[in-house]
Amino acid sequence: MLSSTDFTFASWELVVRVDHPNEEQQKDVTLRVSGDLHVGGVMLKLVEQINISQDWSDFALWWEQKHCWLLKTHWTLDKYGVQADAKLLFTPQHKMLRLRLPNLKMVRLRVSFSAVVFKAVSDICKILNIRRSEELSLLKPSGDYFKKKKKKDKNNKEPIIEDILNLESSPTASGSSVSPGLYSKTMTPIYDPINGTPASSTMTWFSDSPLTEQNCSILAFSQPPQSPEALADMYQPRSLVDKAKLNAGWLDSSRSLMEQGIQEDEQLLLRFKYYSFFDLNPKYDAVRINQLYEQARWAILLEEIDCTEEEMLIFAALQYHISKLSLSAETQDFAGESEVDEIEAALSNLEVTLEGGKADSLLDITDIPKLADNLKLFRPKKLLPKAFKQYWFIFKDTSIAYFKNKELEQGEPLEKLNLRGCEVVPDVNVAGRKFGIKLLIPVADGMNEMYLRCDHENQYAQWMAACMLASKGKTMADSSYQPEVLNILSFLRMKNRNSASQVASSLENMDMNPECFVSPRCAKRHKSKQLAARILEAHQNVAQMPLVEAKLRFIQAWQSLPEFGLTYYLVRFKGSKKDDILGVSYNRLIKIDAATGIPVTTWRFTNIKQWNVNWETRQVVIEFDQNVFTAFTCLSADCKIVHEYIGGYIFLSTRSKDQNETLDEDLFHKLTGGQD
């Protein structure tokens, strides 16, 4: 038996601050505890001593000095290492957070500050009805993001009141996880695949979410274009180093918001982090497609990605078209739409899920088509002019071979190249009748470069589609070959300038401000009337497109840009005396000269054997096939961010439609978590 003296000696006082939601100031509560008391017991004592009747289920203990949550309630204080000098805070796990969406709309909702960011983003996406949450993450904006805005606000005497979409009554508020209703195939709200409006009867499936029909429409429709003045006031990166700064703020997916110093009601950016968009379906993904379109739109307008003037005008024409259709779609009365029976909607979902077993798939086994034609070839060599020479080319399986002429095709080719894992870049100028394909073929120490030149659109579309499929290890027998050819032809026709008579007449009653649809730098190069004429000229090629198709076409055009999907970081490679840029993409790493912007070496993810981080020197080490090694330290961001990017892309490559949208979260953390 212990005497009271022994008990007093074995126990000690622990001061816990209580973050009570109904009171402005936090209060200190002193408890007498012993080292063998488990965390759950401490919380029970705390609630008893506070003696206020309310739901305490969302509260947990936060250890300020160690910067960690004490969530394992069965662990004792001794096991955690908590002693009398520990500063503990008893606070709700779910707190308010302001998120700036890709369409620049601000939403305010309750988010878990104790769950790892990967899980928190998943819950946020369920509330917003965005499938495939693994493609998104939270970004803490850099100082540059606010720099121009603050300068503008300083000159503006009237305070700007922003319209915030408040989703405070989100189901995560009580601490329970979000109902899977929004996320399951048979209970996902259905959208009209033509104009993206929600089908009325399926909106009842939002019953466990604060995302009402009206809020859903706000997220699924494009925002009105910003004025040229507002556009000019937004931060625009001017160099690769500037672009690298933008990517420094990605949060660690394996740690919680609180552990990363995020405060209640702080502003973060919700963005598509990984440029690998899986299973985009207009029937379920109106919000996801719109937010993706908006992220692509701002990347073009703020020149976060480079494009030619011809491409800029195509993007401008699509934006103008989408803007007009969005305004007309928003004025529709949803109640007047044809009602969709819930059972019928669920059955149609099932039909989409079961699609795919087509009869022509037998061709994949029995008949592999080939292409054979005259193309021009150029292999870059130092100090030699760029001269193309014609050869007879044959494309079969995933390989391309070329001969001196057609008569010699039965013999040995001059060269045969397997395009599996290669990089395919369009090199096209429709106005100049230039239809080129740039191929970067992986070798042990980087990439071999070659250029093909086609004679006309149809030839280009066929060979380009074949090269793109071959780079993914697919042949022309694949069912996606013909649709890819048609997509390429469609995009080329959009670029084809029409001197249509309608353009002149429509200029008279023009209802657009052309500077809203192009980057400020592009707008400065043209007079307003001239720019409007060229946008309307390009618009003739897309004028008949429905709303959702136009957004998807914009996303496809964005994906076809040479720099698409590249995230930049400033690094120092081992043994080098100067800084370089590292570009991280969904399938490769690129070493880029920081001064010239010219790629030096490319490494494919398919050739990676292993990668790791030396956490003491903060150095990332990667081993490739054929005993090729590279190592670098990150200068513009924490090395964990780059490490997570590589592991994240490899994780996304393991997804398949058979998974029924369930993710192996443990595998994600294993690939991205580093020493954790």
XYZ file of C-alpha atoms in Angstrom:
676
model
C 0.000 0.000 0.000
C 1.231 3.495 -0.877
C 1.001 6.215 1.710
C -0.280 9.641 0.717
C 3.324 10.906 0.928
C 4.507 8.261 -1.559
C 1.633 9.116 -3.888
C 2.491 12.824 -3.758
C 6.128 12.030 -4.550
C 5.178 9.802 -7.515
C 2.750 12.322 -8.999
C 3.363 15.816 -10.337
C 1.483 18.822 -11.593
C 0.752 19.221 -15.313
C -0.554 22.539 -16.652
C -2.844 22.258 -19.695
C -4.211 25.255 -21.580
C -7.781 24.799 -22.779
C -8.754 26.300 -26.119
C -12.456 26.778 -25.405
C -14.433 27.784 -28.531
C -16.962 29.912 -26.591
C -14.355 32.027 -24.809
C -11.894 34.507 -26.277
C -8.967 33.718 -23.971
C -7.411 30.316 -23.322
C -7.488 29.135 -19.696
C -4.874 27.140 -17.808
C -6.010 24.047 -15.899
C -3.653 22.343 -13.428
C -3.903 18.548 -13.060
C -2.074 16.183 -10.690
C -0.884 13.221 -12.764
C 1.642 10.392 -12.707
C 3.852 9.054 -15.501
C 1.871 5.811 -15.842
C -1.399 7.671 -16.559
C -2.475 7.236 -20.174
C -3.399 10.216 -22.382
C -7.076 9.241 -22.398
C -7.053 9.431 -18.593
C -5.519 12.929 -18.707
C -8.268 14.099 -21.072
C -10.953 12.568 -18.817
C -9.525 14.351 -15.749
C -9.367 17.575 -17.741
C -13.022 17.444 -18.836
C -14.131 16.592 -15.291
C -12.213 19.563 -13.885
C -13.478 21.998 -16.563
C -17.002 20.872 -15.647
C -18.767 22.285 -18.724
C -21.413 20.147 -20.383
C -20.628 19.926 -24.136
C -19.357 17.512 -26.790
C -15.598 17.148 -26.195
C -15.116 14.285 -28.690
C -13.221 16.426 -31.233
C -10.717 17.739 -28.667
C -7.197 16.348 -28.376
C -3.891 17.254 -26.715
C -1.253 19.210 -28.665
C 2.321 19.304 -27.332
C 3.720 22.717 -28.253
C 7.454 22.145 -27.642
C 7.548 18.851 -29.579
C 5.113 20.156 -32.211
C 3.044 16.983 -32.220
C -0.427 15.637 -31.376
C -0.884 13.102 -28.563
C -3.440 11.048 -30.502
C -2.532 7.595 -29.157
C -4.780 7.847 -26.116
C -3.684 4.423 -24.770
C -0.043 5.572 -24.521
C 1.126 6.705 -21.079
C 2.727 10.057 -20.359
C 6.038 8.261 -19.734
C 5.877 6.578 -23.144
C 5.346 9.944 -24.854
C 8.035 11.517 -22.645
C 5.663 14.128 -21.194
C 6.998 15.697 -17.981
C 5.995 18.610 -15.731
C 7.608 21.226 -18.027
C 5.507 20.138 -21.030
C 3.247 22.800 -22.540
C 0.048 21.028 -23.600
C -2.948 22.561 -25.359
C -6.397 20.944 -25.246
C -7.866 22.076 -28.562
C -10.342 20.968 -31.279
C -8.800 18.839 -34.018
C -11.047 20.407 -36.680
C -10.584 24.134 -37.319
C -11.637 26.648 -39.929
C -9.419 27.100 -42.982
C -9.693 29.418 -45.978
C -8.883 27.755 -49.287
C -8.292 29.566 -52.570
C -9.482 27.195 -55.300
C -7.947 27.024 -58.800
C -10.763 29.291 -60.080
C -9.595 31.851 -57.438
C -12.853 31.423 -55.514
C -12.317 31.466 -51.750
C -14.092 28.790 -49.678
C -14.099 28.607 -45.899
C -14.604 25.181 -44.350
C -13.743 23.086 -41.313
C -10.703 20.863 -41.804
C -8.846 18.341 -39.660
C -5.630 19.895 -38.301
C -4.589 16.555 -36.769
C -4.914 14.225 -39.786
C -2.038 14.039 -42.277
C -2.469 16.426 -45.222
C -3.116 13.534 -47.642
C -6.207 12.570 -45.591
C -7.266 16.203 -44.996
C -7.201 16.905 -48.764
C -9.246 13.747 -49.358
C -11.921 15.020 -46.943
C -11.877 18.500 -48.537
C -12.340 17.025 -52.013
C -15.284 14.929 -50.824
C -16.970 18.080 -49.520
C -16.317 19.898 -52.821
C -17.321 16.845 -54.906
C -13.921 16.495 -56.606
C -12.941 12.924 -57.409
C -9.324 11.666 -57.409
C -8.158 13.759 -54.463
C -4.684 12.206 -54.685
C -3.967 14.540 -57.633
C -4.415 17.649 -55.441
C -2.642 19.095 -52.442
C -2.316 22.269 -50.370
C 0.164 24.994 -51.234
C 1.258 27.742 -48.870
C 1.530 30.831 -51.098
C 4.909 32.553 -51.276
C 5.409 36.233 -50.446
C 5.507 36.983 -54.183
C 1.914 35.746 -54.530
C 0.659 38.649 -52.372
C 3.305 41.237 -53.333
C 1.458 43.010 -56.156
C -1.912 42.625 -54.447
C -0.647 44.468 -51.344
C 0.760 47.251 -53.491
C -2.601 47.624 -55.190
C -4.534 47.557 -51.899
C -2.248 50.296 -50.512
C -3.311 52.689 -53.254
C -6.972 51.717 -52.913
C -8.617 53.617 -50.075
C -11.777 51.503 -50.018
C -11.338 48.059 -48.432
C -12.030 45.155 -50.775
C -14.750 42.852 -49.483
C -14.330 39.401 -50.983
C -17.250 37.069 -51.558
C -16.323 33.912 -49.595
C -18.223 30.655 -50.038
C -18.809 29.534 -46.447
C -19.069 25.760 -45.992
C -18.703 25.871 -42.202
C -21.414 23.267 -41.612
C -19.272 20.588 -43.212
C -19.703 17.040 -41.852
C -16.082 16.976 -40.647
C -17.006 19.516 -37.976
C -18.144 16.884 -35.531
C -14.929 14.975 -35.969
C -16.522 12.123 -37.876
C -15.200 11.309 -41.296
C -17.113 12.409 -44.369
C -19.799 10.045 -45.590
C -18.620 8.158 -48.677
C -21.916 9.006 -50.384
C -20.447 11.703 -52.618
C -17.514 9.550 -53.573
C -19.142 6.259 -54.490
C -19.958 5.517 -58.120
C -23.646 4.823 -57.596
C -24.248 7.803 -55.305
C -22.239 10.534 -57.055
C -24.355 13.456 -58.276
C -24.781 13.253 -62.040
C -23.992 16.226 -64.278
C -25.155 16.999 -67.776
C -22.094 16.032 -69.867
C -22.924 18.827 -72.370
C -23.189 21.913 -70.163
C -22.012 20.610 -66.761
C -25.200 21.479 -64.853
C -26.179 19.147 -61.981
C -29.091 16.799 -62.648
C -31.802 17.953 -60.219
C -32.869 14.634 -58.749
C -29.324 13.575 -57.920
C -28.761 16.738 -55.891
C -30.544 14.988 -53.018
C -27.330 12.964 -52.728
C -25.681 16.125 -51.382
C -27.841 15.818 -48.259
C -24.831 15.083 -46.011
C -22.775 17.914 -47.490
C -22.981 21.707 -47.239
C -22.442 21.771 -51.020
C -25.962 22.745 -52.063
C -27.074 22.952 -55.671
C -26.279 26.658 -55.763
C -22.787 26.197 -54.291
C -22.148 23.270 -56.623
C -22.963 25.509 -59.592
C -20.471 28.142 -58.354
C -17.700 25.523 -58.328
C -18.738 23.859 -61.602
C -19.019 27.067 -63.647
C -16.206 29.288 -64.827
C -15.752 32.642 -63.082
C -16.172 35.844 -65.176
C -12.867 36.951 -66.751
C -10.700 39.326 -64.722
C -10.170 42.859 -65.998
C -6.835 43.572 -67.751
C -5.886 45.831 -64.806
C -6.518 43.038 -62.266
C -4.570 40.619 -64.473
C -1.605 42.996 -64.660
C -1.603 43.269 -60.845
C -1.232 39.504 -60.348
C 2.204 37.970 -59.823
C 3.762 36.630 -63.036
C 6.993 34.605 -62.902
C 9.530 35.924 -65.424
C 12.178 33.193 -65.237
C 12.615 29.548 -64.313
C 14.006 30.665 -60.956
C 10.779 32.645 -60.335
C 8.740 29.563 -61.269
C 10.835 27.489 -58.856
C 9.887 29.860 -56.010
C 6.178 29.211 -56.630
C 6.645 25.508 -55.879
C 8.462 25.896 -52.576
C 5.289 25.996 -50.475
C 3.766 22.545 -51.035
C 2.808 21.044 -47.689
C 4.196 17.690 -46.557
C 1.470 15.104 -47.232
C 2.713 12.864 -44.413
C 2.315 15.465 -41.637
C -0.680 17.359 -40.274
C -1.502 21.039 -40.826
C -0.781 21.851 -37.158
C 2.638 20.152 -37.330
C 3.515 22.384 -40.290
C 2.669 25.598 -38.461
C -0.635 26.326 -40.234
C -2.860 28.610 -38.146
C -6.634 28.549 -37.812
C -8.367 30.532 -40.608
C -5.095 30.837 -42.550
C -5.281 31.062 -46.344
C -3.909 28.155 -48.403
C -4.175 27.302 -52.090
C -5.893 24.055 -53.158
C -4.238 23.056 -56.431
C -3.753 20.088 -58.740
C -0.218 19.129 -57.726
C 0.337 16.059 -59.893
C -0.275 16.509 -63.628
C -1.569 12.986 -64.136
C -5.340 13.280 -64.503
C -7.002 9.880 -64.236
C -10.460 8.955 -65.516
C -11.871 12.426 -66.299
C -15.578 11.855 -66.854
C -17.988 14.746 -67.667
C -20.818 12.762 -66.094
C -19.321 12.887 -62.580
C -16.543 15.469 -62.804
C -18.130 18.848 -63.617
C -16.447 20.490 -60.600
C -13.136 18.710 -61.163
C -13.073 19.557 -64.909
C -13.936 23.207 -64.247
C -11.266 23.603 -61.553
C -8.729 21.881 -63.804
C -9.690 24.205 -66.685
C -9.304 27.217 -64.376
C -5.851 26.108 -63.197
C -4.790 25.646 -66.827
C -6.306 29.039 -67.775
C -4.371 30.922 -65.086
C -1.163 29.075 -65.953
C -1.543 30.395 -69.532
C -2.595 33.951 -68.579
C 0.156 34.412 -65.984
C 2.735 32.743 -68.250
C 3.573 30.032 -65.737
C 3.852 27.881 -68.885
C 5.162 29.119 -72.233
C 3.205 28.897 -75.469
C 3.427 30.427 -78.953
C 1.284 33.392 -80.008
C -0.731 31.093 -82.271
C -1.478 28.820 -79.301
C -2.254 31.823 -77.069
C -4.979 32.896 -79.531
C -6.508 29.394 -79.511
C -6.607 29.464 -75.709
C -8.134 32.973 -75.860
C -10.840 31.834 -78.302
C -11.750 28.875 -76.076
C -11.863 31.107 -72.979
C -14.137 33.594 -74.774
C -16.416 30.738 -75.886
C -16.516 29.152 -72.403
C -17.175 32.542 -70.800
C -20.174 33.160 -73.078
C -21.608 29.662 -72.541
C -21.090 29.847 -68.759
C -23.085 33.076 -68.537
C -25.972 31.559 -70.493
C -25.819 28.269 -68.542
C -25.919 30.081 -65.187
C -29.155 31.835 -66.156
C -30.922 28.561 -66.860
C -33.580 27.427 -64.433
C -32.354 24.091 -63.082
C -35.851 23.234 -61.891
C -37.061 23.248 -65.486
C -34.637 20.518 -66.551
C -35.788 17.034 -67.374
C -35.802 15.015 -64.184
C -33.499 12.024 -63.946
C -34.819 9.114 -61.963
C -32.340 8.086 -59.250
C -32.495 4.396 -60.134
C -32.035 5.233 -63.819
C -29.028 7.408 -62.924
C -27.498 4.619 -60.831
C -28.051 2.147 -63.685
C -26.433 4.491 -66.179
C -23.427 4.746 -63.811
C -23.237 0.964 -63.773
C -23.417 0.915 -67.563
C -20.448 3.296 -67.807
C -18.517 1.196 -65.289
C -19.123 -2.006 -67.248
C -18.262 -0.472 -70.626
C -15.070 -1.470 -72.340
C -15.431 -5.073 -73.535
C -15.749 -4.211 -77.221
C -15.641 -6.743 -80.048
C -12.948 -4.903 -81.994
C -10.523 -5.459 -79.089
C -9.785 -8.853 -80.704
C -7.751 -6.883 -83.245
C -5.220 -6.203 -80.462
C -4.205 -9.873 -80.617
C -4.557 -10.750 -84.283
C -3.653 -7.611 -86.225
C -1.095 -4.940 -85.344
C -1.309 -2.188 -87.973
C 1.716 -0.341 -89.312
C 2.478 3.016 -90.879
C 4.794 3.373 -93.885
C 5.553 6.675 -95.610
C 8.187 9.179 -96.677
C 9.177 11.524 -93.830
C 12.016 13.998 -93.401
C 14.561 13.396 -90.605
C 17.017 15.635 -88.794
C 19.493 14.518 -86.085
C 21.005 17.577 -84.289
C 24.776 17.714 -84.264
C 27.022 20.476 -82.971
C 28.201 23.096 -85.508
C 25.995 21.658 -88.289
C 23.024 23.572 -89.816
C 19.500 22.221 -89.343
C 18.978 20.235 -92.586
C 16.181 17.678 -93.042
C 16.710 14.642 -95.286
C 13.940 12.379 -96.656
C 13.825 8.657 -95.780
C 11.294 5.823 -96.033
C 9.895 5.207 -92.526
C 8.043 2.173 -91.131
C 6.282 2.278 -87.769
C 5.241 -1.075 -86.283
C 4.578 -2.212 -82.701
C 6.364 0.454 -80.634
C 9.374 0.804 -82.955
C 10.239 3.117 -85.811
C 12.713 2.144 -88.551
C 13.919 4.080 -91.581
C 15.497 3.152 -94.933
C 17.179 5.116 -97.730
C 14.127 4.526 -99.962
C 10.993 2.365 -100.261
C 12.680 -0.260 -102.452
C 15.121 -1.176 -99.646
C 12.487 -1.791 -96.934
C 12.914 -5.586 -97.086
C 16.573 -5.283 -96.108
C 18.273 -3.968 -92.974
C 17.139 -0.482 -91.866
C 19.609 2.366 -91.440
C 18.385 2.537 -87.834
C 15.601 1.023 -85.741
C 14.469 2.768 -82.557
C 12.138 1.563 -79.823
C 10.044 4.531 -78.671
C 8.862 2.946 -75.420
C 9.570 5.487 -72.675
C 10.583 8.246 -75.099
C 9.436 11.851 -74.890
C 7.220 13.120 -77.734
C 6.949 16.888 -78.289
C 4.849 18.573 -81.022
C 6.758 21.018 -83.257
C 3.916 22.591 -85.218
C 3.099 25.903 -86.884
C -0.152 25.503 -88.818
C 0.021 28.955 -90.432
C 3.544 28.178 -91.663
C 2.534 24.630 -92.796
C 5.118 23.107 -90.457
C 4.164 19.705 -88.982
C 7.054 18.356 -86.942
C 7.553 15.757 -84.204
C 10.438 16.031 -81.750
C 11.514 12.716 -80.194
C 13.761 12.402 -77.130
C 14.793 8.756 -76.883
C 16.253 7.534 -73.545
C 19.817 6.246 -73.451
C 22.117 5.482 -70.505
C 23.359 9.042 -69.948
C 20.267 11.037 -70.935
C 18.340 11.462 -74.190
C 19.011 11.203 -77.944
C 17.219 13.912 -79.898
C 15.660 13.557 -83.372
C 13.131 15.517 -85.423
C 10.599 14.156 -87.931
C 8.864 16.434 -90.446
C 5.495 15.485 -92.025
C 3.988 16.896 -95.250
C 0.388 17.537 -94.143
C -2.095 17.397 -91.226
C -3.368 13.839 -91.765
C 0.117 12.352 -91.979
C 1.184 14.291 -88.885
C -1.876 13.202 -86.863
C -1.303 9.500 -87.658
C 2.427 9.503 -86.876
C 2.110 11.755 -83.831
C -0.615 9.532 -82.313
C 1.489 6.413 -83.010
C 4.552 7.990 -81.324
C 2.530 9.078 -78.272
C 1.070 5.590 -77.777
C 4.463 3.926 -78.346
C 6.015 6.121 -75.653
C 3.475 4.568 -73.244
C 4.220 1.046 -74.494
C 1.021 0.769 -76.587
C 0.624 -0.085 -80.271
C -1.693 1.329 -82.941
C -4.002 -1.649 -82.328
C -4.973 -0.032 -79.032
C -8.537 1.319 -78.976
C -7.258 4.810 -78.077
C -5.308 5.228 -81.362
C -8.135 6.446 -83.631
C -9.607 8.845 -81.023
C -6.081 10.266 -80.528
C -5.718 10.851 -84.294
C -9.083 12.654 -84.353
C -8.117 14.749 -81.284
C -4.890 15.890 -82.961
C -6.711 16.736 -86.213
C -9.351 18.642 -84.270
C -6.689 20.682 -82.458
C -4.920 21.469 -85.747
C -8.199 22.691 -87.255
C -8.655 24.978 -84.248
C -5.275 26.494 -85.067
C -6.233 26.914 -88.731
C -7.048 30.600 -89.234
C -10.249 31.375 -91.146
C -10.714 34.732 -92.801
C -14.437 34.347 -92.248
C -16.699 37.215 -93.251
C -18.540 36.831 -89.928
C -15.519 38.221 -88.059
C -15.768 41.703 -89.575
C -19.478 42.028 -88.843
C -19.178 40.634 -85.296
C -16.527 43.255 -84.517
C -19.191 45.923 -84.856
C -21.233 44.541 -81.928
C -18.376 42.884 -80.031
C -19.144 42.051 -76.385
C -15.660 41.188 -75.136
C -12.558 42.830 -73.789
C -9.828 40.920 -75.676
C -7.075 41.770 -73.137
C -8.926 39.601 -70.567
C -8.174 36.433 -72.515
C -4.435 36.736 -73.212
C -1.360 37.317 -71.062
C -0.492 40.977 -70.328
C 2.714 40.626 -72.365
C 0.771 39.351 -75.406
C -1.810 42.138 -75.006
C 0.935 44.801 -75.150
C 2.083 43.550 -78.564
C -1.275 44.188 -80.276
C -3.863 46.919 -80.572
C -7.151 45.996 -78.913
C -9.137 45.917 -82.170
C -6.514 43.794 -83.925
C -6.377 41.349 -80.994
C -10.185 41.054 -80.896
C -10.288 40.324 -84.630
C -7.727 37.517 -84.294
C -9.512 35.974 -81.282
C -12.870 36.048 -83.089
C -11.180 34.567 -86.151
C -9.919 31.634 -84.055
C -13.326 31.430 -82.334
C -14.995 30.384 -85.628
C -13.342 26.960 -85.249
C -14.796 26.348 -81.770
C -18.088 28.276 -81.924
C -20.250 25.127 -82.056
C -18.603 23.326 -79.114
C -20.716 22.576 -76.004
C -19.462 23.973 -72.687
C -17.879 20.857 -71.137
C -16.299 19.774 -74.433
C -14.711 23.235 -74.786
C -13.207 22.948 -71.282
C -11.873 19.471 -72.034
C -10.435 20.724 -75.331
C -8.696 23.569 -73.447
C -7.215 21.024 -70.993
C -6.040 18.817 -73.908
C -4.436 21.809 -75.625
C -2.692 22.696 -72.337
C -1.458 19.090 -72.041
C -0.001 19.254 -75.562
C 2.329 22.170 -74.706
C 6.014 21.127 -74.500
C 6.401 22.419 -70.911
C 3.144 20.893 -69.615
C 3.391 19.197 -66.233
C 6.865 20.457 -65.374
C 7.389 21.648 -61.803
C 10.655 23.520 -61.316
C 13.145 23.572 -58.420
C 16.485 25.297 -58.009
C 19.101 22.651 -57.154
C 22.858 22.105 -56.985
C 24.017 18.800 -58.509
C 26.823 16.918 -56.793
C 30.198 17.955 -58.169
C 28.795 21.067 -59.873
C 29.889 24.625 -59.041
C 26.739 26.317 -60.345
C 23.011 26.127 -59.669
C 20.710 24.319 -62.086
C 16.970 23.927 -62.491
C 15.390 20.512 -61.921
C 12.119 19.937 -63.763
C 9.894 17.207 -62.290
C 7.197 15.753 -64.556
C 4.771 12.835 -64.383
C 7.248 10.535 -66.162
C 10.708 12.112 -66.013
C 13.252 14.396 -64.356
C 14.986 17.077 -66.429
C 18.226 18.911 -65.631
C 17.927 22.417 -67.126
C 20.565 25.116 -67.442
C 19.327 27.941 -65.175
C 20.868 30.677 -67.358
C 19.698 29.530 -70.809
C 16.648 27.380 -69.978
C 18.001 24.622 -72.260
C 17.502 20.970 -71.086
C 20.830 19.263 -70.382
C 19.814 15.714 -69.373
C 16.548 13.809 -69.001
C 15.977 10.751 -66.807
C 12.806 8.648 -67.082
C 11.010 7.314 -63.994
C 10.819 3.932 -65.721
C 14.628 3.750 -65.488
C 14.790 4.531 -61.744
C 15.975 1.564 -59.656
C 15.859 3.353 -56.298
C 16.011 6.793 -54.716
C 16.618 8.022 -51.204
C 17.415 11.119 -49.191
C 20.371 11.708 -46.910
C 18.492 13.689 -44.272
C 21.671 14.981 -42.640
C 23.099 16.573 -45.812
C 19.597 17.106 -47.294
C 20.763 15.442 -50.505
C 18.530 13.424 -52.879
C 20.324 10.430 -54.438
C 18.812 8.559 -57.422
C 20.066 5.342 -59.013
C 19.038 4.513 -62.601
C 19.502 1.479 -64.829
C 22.998 0.717 -66.183
C 24.618 1.986 -62.942
C 23.833 5.660 -63.609
C 23.685 7.796 -60.430
C 22.772 11.411 -59.807
C 22.597 13.424 -56.573
C 21.522 16.982 -55.799
C 20.618 19.324 -52.949
C 17.503 21.533 -53.162
C 18.044 25.282 -52.825
C 14.560 26.718 -53.460
C 12.599 24.245 -51.303
C 12.961 21.461 -48.764
C 14.322 18.263 -50.330
C 11.299 16.407 -48.884
C 9.066 18.220 -51.423
C 11.069 16.911 -54.408
C 11.314 13.472 -52.805
C 7.522 13.423 -52.393
C 6.979 14.515 -56.014
C 8.991 11.581 -57.368
C 7.294 9.047 -55.077
C 3.873 10.617 -55.692
C 4.117 10.270 -59.467
C 5.294 6.670 -59.153
C 2.335 6.024 -56.813
C -0.138 7.556 -59.312
C 1.202 5.312 -62.083
C -0.065 2.286 -60.104
C -3.737 3.367 -60.338
C -6.245 1.374 -62.370
C -9.982 1.559 -62.974
C -10.375 -1.805 -61.261
C -9.553 -0.162 -57.914
C -13.058 1.352 -57.668
C -11.493 4.633 -56.498
C -10.028 3.160 -53.304
C -6.411 4.097 -52.700
C -3.573 2.329 -50.938
C -2.707 5.206 -48.584
C 0.018 3.148 -46.886
C 1.771 2.672 -50.241
C 1.620 6.440 -50.875
C 3.286 7.198 -47.533
C 5.826 4.424 -48.098
C 6.842 5.966 -51.454
C 6.760 9.599 -50.316
C 7.342 9.663 -46.560
C 11.148 9.370 -46.457
C 12.419 8.404 -43.022
C 8.822 8.206 -41.705
